[in-house]
Short mmCIF file of C-alpha atoms and ligand atoms in Angstrom, two decimals:
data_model
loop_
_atom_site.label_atom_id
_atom_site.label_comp_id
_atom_site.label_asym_id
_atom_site.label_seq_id
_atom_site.Cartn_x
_atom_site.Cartn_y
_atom_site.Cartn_z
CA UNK A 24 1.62 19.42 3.73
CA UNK A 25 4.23 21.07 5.12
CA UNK A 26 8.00 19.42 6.69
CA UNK A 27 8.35 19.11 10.50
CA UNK A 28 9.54 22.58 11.42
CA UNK A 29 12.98 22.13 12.95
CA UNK A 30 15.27 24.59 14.31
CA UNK A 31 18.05 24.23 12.05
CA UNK A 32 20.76 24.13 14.20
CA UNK A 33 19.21 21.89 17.41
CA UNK A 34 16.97 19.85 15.35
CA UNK A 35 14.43 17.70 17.41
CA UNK A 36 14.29 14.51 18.97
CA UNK A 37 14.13 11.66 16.98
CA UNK A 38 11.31 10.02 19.71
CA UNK A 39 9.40 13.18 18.79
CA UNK A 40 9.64 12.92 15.36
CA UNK A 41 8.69 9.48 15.19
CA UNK A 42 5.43 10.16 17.64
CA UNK A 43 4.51 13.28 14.72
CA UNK A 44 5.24 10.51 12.37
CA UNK A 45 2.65 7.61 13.42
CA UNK A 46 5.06 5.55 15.20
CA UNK A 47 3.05 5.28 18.17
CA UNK A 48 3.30 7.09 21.94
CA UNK A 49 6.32 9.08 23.04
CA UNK A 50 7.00 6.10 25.12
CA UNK A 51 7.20 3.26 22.29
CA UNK A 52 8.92 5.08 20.15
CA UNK A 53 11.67 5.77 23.20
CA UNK A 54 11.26 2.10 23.13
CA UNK A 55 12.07 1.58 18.96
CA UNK A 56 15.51 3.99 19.71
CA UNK A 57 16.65 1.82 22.65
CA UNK A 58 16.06 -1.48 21.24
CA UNK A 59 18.55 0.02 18.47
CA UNK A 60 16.27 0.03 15.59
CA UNK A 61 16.37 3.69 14.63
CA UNK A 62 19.58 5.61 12.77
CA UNK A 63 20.16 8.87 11.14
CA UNK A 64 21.80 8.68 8.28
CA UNK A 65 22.85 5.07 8.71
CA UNK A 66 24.38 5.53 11.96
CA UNK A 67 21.82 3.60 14.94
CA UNK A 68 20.99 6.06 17.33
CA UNK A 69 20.37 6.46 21.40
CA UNK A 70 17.80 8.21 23.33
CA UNK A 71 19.59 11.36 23.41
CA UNK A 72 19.48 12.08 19.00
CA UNK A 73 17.99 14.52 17.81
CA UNK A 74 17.21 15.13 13.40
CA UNK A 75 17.96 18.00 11.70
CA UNK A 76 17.19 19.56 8.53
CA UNK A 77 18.01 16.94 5.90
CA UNK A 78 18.76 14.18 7.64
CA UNK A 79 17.67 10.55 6.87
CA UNK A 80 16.28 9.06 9.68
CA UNK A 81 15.29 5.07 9.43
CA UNK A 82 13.90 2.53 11.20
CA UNK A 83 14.74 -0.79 11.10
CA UNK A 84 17.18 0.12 8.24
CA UNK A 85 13.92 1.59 5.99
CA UNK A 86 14.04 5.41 5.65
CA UNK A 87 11.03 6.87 6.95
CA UNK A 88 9.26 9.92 6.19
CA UNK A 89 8.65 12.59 8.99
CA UNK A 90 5.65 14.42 7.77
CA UNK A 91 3.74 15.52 10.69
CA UNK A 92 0.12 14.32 10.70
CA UNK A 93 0.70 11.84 8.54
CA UNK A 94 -2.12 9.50 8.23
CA UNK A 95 -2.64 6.25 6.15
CA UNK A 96 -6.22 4.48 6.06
CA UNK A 97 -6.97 1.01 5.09
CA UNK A 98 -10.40 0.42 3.48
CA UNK A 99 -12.37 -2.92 2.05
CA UNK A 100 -13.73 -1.16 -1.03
CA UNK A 101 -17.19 -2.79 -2.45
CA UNK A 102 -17.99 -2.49 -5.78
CA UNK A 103 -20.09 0.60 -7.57
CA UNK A 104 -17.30 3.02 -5.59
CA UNK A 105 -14.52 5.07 -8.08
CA UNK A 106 -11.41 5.49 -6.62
CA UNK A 107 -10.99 8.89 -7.26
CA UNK A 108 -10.83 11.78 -4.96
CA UNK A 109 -13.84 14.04 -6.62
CA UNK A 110 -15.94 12.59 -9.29
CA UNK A 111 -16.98 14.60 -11.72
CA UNK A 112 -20.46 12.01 -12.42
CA UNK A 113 -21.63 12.47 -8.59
CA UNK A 114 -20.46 9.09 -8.03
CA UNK A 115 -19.67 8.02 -4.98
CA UNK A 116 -16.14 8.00 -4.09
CA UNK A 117 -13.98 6.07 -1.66
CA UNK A 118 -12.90 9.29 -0.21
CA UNK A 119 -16.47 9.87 0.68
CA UNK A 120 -15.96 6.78 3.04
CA UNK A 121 -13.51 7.55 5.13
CA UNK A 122 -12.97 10.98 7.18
CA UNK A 123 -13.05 14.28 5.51
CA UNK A 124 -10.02 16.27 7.17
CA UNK A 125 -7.28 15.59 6.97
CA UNK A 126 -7.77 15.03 3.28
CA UNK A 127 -6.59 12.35 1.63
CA UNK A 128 -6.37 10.60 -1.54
CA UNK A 129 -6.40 7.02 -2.73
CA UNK A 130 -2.75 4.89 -3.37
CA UNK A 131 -3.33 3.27 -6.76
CA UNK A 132 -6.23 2.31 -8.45
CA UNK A 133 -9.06 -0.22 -8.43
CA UNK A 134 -11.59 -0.32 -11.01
CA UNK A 135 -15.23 0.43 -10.08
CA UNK A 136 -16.37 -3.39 -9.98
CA UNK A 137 -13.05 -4.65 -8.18
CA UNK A 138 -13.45 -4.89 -4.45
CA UNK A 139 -10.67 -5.23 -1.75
CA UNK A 140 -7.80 -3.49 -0.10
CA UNK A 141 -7.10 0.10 -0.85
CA UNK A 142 -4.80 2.52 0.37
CA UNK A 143 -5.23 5.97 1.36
CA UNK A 144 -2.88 8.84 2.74
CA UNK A 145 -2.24 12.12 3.04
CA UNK A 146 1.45 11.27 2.57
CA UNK A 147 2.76 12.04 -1.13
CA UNK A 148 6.05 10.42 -0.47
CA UNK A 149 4.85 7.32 0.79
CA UNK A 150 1.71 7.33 -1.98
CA UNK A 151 4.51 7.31 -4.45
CA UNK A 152 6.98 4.55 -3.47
CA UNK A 153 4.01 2.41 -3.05
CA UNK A 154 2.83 3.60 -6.42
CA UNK A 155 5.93 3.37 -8.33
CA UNK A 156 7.07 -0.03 -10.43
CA UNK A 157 10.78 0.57 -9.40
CA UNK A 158 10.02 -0.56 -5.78
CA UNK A 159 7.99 -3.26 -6.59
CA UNK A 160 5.61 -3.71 -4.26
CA UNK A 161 2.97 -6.80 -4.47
CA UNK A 162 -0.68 -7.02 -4.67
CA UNK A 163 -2.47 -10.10 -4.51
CA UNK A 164 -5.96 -10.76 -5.70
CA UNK A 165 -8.64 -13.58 -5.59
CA UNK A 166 -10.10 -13.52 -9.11
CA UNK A 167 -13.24 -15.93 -9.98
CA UNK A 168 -13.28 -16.59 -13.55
CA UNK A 169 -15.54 -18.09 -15.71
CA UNK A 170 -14.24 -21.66 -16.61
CA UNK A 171 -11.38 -23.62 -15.42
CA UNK A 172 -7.46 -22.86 -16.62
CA UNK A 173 -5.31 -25.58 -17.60
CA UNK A 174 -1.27 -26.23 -17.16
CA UNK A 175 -0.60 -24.28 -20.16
CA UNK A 176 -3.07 -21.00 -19.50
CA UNK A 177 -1.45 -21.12 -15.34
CA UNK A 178 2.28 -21.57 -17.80
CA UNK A 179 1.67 -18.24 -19.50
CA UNK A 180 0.04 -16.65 -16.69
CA UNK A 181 3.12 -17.28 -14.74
CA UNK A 182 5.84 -16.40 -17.47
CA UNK A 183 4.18 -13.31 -18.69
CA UNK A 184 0.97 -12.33 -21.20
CA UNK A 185 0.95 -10.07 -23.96
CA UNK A 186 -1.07 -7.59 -23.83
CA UNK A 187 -1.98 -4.34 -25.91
CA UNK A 188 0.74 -2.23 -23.85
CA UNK A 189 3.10 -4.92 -23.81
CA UNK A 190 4.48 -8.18 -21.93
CA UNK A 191 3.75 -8.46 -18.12
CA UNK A 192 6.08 -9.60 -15.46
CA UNK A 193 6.20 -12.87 -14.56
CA UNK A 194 3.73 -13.13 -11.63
CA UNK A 195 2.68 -15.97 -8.35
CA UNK A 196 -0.34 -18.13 -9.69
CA UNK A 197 -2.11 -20.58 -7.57
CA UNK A 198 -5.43 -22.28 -8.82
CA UNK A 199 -6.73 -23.43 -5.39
CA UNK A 200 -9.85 -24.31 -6.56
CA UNK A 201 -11.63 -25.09 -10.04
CA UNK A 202 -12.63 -20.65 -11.21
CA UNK A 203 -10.53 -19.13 -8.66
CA UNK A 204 -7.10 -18.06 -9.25
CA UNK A 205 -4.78 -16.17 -6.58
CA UNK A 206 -2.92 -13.86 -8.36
CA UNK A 207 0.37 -11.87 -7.27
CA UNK A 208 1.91 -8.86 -9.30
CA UNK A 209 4.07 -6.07 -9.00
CA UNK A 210 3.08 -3.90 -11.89
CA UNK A 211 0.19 -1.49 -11.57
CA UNK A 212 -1.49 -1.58 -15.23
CA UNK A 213 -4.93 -0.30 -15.96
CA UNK A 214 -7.45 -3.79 -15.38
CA UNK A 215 -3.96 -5.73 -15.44
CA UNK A 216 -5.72 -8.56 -13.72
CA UNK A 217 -8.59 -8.53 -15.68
CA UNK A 218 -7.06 -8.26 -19.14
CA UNK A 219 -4.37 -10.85 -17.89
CA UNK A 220 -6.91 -13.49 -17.54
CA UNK A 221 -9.29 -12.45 -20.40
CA UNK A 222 -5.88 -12.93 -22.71
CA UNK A 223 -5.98 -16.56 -21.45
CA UNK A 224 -9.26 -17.20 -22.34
CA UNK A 225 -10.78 -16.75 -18.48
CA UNK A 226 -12.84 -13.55 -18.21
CA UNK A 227 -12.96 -12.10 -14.70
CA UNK A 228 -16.37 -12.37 -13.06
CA UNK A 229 -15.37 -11.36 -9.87
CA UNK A 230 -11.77 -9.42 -8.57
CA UNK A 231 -10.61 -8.91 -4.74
CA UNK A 232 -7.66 -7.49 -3.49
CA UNK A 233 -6.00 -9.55 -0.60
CA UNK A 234 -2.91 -8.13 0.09
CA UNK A 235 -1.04 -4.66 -0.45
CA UNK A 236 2.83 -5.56 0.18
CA UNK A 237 2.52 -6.83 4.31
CA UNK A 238 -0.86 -5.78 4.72
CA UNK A 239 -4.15 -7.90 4.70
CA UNK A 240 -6.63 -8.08 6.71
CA UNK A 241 -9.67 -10.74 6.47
CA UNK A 242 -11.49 -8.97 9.39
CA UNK A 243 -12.51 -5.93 7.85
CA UNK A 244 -15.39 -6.12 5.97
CA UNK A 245 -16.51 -4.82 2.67
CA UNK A 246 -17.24 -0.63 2.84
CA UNK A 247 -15.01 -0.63 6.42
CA UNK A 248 -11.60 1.16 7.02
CA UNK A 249 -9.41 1.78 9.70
CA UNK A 250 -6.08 3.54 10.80
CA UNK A 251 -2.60 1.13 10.16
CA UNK A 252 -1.08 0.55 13.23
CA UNK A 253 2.56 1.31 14.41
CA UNK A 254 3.56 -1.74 12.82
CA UNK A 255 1.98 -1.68 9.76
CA UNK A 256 2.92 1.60 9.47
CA UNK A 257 6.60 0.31 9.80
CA UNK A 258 6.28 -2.60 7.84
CA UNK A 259 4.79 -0.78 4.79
CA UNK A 260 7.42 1.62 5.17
CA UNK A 261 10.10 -1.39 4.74
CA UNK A 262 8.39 -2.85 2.07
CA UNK A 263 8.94 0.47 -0.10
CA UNK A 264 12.40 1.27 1.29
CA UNK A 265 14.15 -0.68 -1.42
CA UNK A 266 13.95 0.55 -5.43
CA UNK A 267 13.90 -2.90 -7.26
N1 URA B 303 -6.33 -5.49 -11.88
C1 URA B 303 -7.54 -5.25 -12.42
O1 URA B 303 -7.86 -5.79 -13.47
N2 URA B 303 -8.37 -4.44 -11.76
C2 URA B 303 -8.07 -3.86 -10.59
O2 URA B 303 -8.89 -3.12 -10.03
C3 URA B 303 -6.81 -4.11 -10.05
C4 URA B 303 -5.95 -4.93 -10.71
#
């Protein structure tokens, strides 16, 4: 995907920018640059602004990217669907659920039998600071697991496991009610819920994704996507502003 073509010298208008860049209408994003929420290079910006090559341009302090036609999809993924862009078994995909053009791949991973929120964009930049452990960002699941944890299994769960690649972070563990767990991390290790409960003696019989940093959505239903809005859009992009 190619960079916003700007005359180097001119640039364009920041509203302009932002519309290419999913912030909504012309008009709203006029709206984000007179309420004072948008700067280039650190310095907030008026109506009149326009970006040039190389500039950092931000909203609400979170540096944005300007790829034209950038477009993020959020899809409930059911079970018995890789997420993978091309399968080489035939199976199918999650990019077979959402539209073909533009293309775009999945953020992260969940395994084949874990259902829930999943991420996809055409948007390398943003795909990676979602992606990467320096910024942190949380995922919450629901897992159902076979028996019923105690204080010291919810203790270790909490503080950190050891597993085969190593210690995890401490994570957020509720037990709401007896088999389900609600589980919060910020790493992004192969089955890391799974193999976090199965190392406390609570296999995983069933694994949802809730949350992905701000977004969740309890409305859309298993198999179903849909566009982020403006604000989501904005949100997420706060959420992964920050390195940890
Ligand atoms: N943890 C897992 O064990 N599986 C997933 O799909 C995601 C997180």
């Amino acid at each position: 995907m190619e960079h916003l073509e700007r005359s180097p010298d001119a640039g364009e208008r920041v509203q302009k920018v932002l519309a290419k860049a999913g912030f909504g209408s012309r008009r709203l994003c006029e709206d984000l640059i007179r309420d004072g929420r948008v700067a280039i290079n650190g310095d907030t910006v008026g109506l009149g602004a326009r970006l040039r090559t190389g500039d950092a341009l931000a909203v609400d302090g979170a540096v944005i990217s300007t790829l034209p036609d950038a477009v993020t999809y959020l899809l409930n993924k059911p079970t018995a669907v890789v997420t993978t862009a091309s399968d080489p078994h035939g199976r199918p995909t999650v990019v077979d659920i959402v539209p073909g053009e533009p293309r775009v791949f999945p953020v992260g991973r969940l395994d084949m039998d874990t259902e829930g929120l999943l991420l996809l964009t055409n948007d390398g930049d943003m795909a990676n600071r979602l992606t990467h452990p320096s910024f942190g960002v949380e995922k919450e699941y629901l897992a159902h697991i076979t028996g019923s944890p105690g204080r010291a299994s919810l203790r270790r769960l909490r503080e950190g496991v050891e597993l085969e690649d190593g210690m995890t972070a401490p994570a957020k563990v509720s037990n709401p009610s007896p088999g389900l767990l609600r589980i919060t991390i910020h790493e992004g290790r192969n089955r890391q819920v799974r193999r976090m409960c199965e190392a406390v003696g609570h296999p995983v019989k069933r694994l949802v994704r809730v949350r992905i940093g701000p977004l969740a959505d309890r409305t859309l239903k298993p198999g179903h996507w849909r566009r982020l809005s403006v604000n989501e859009v904005l949100e997420l992009q706060r959420a992964t502003a920050q390195a940890r």
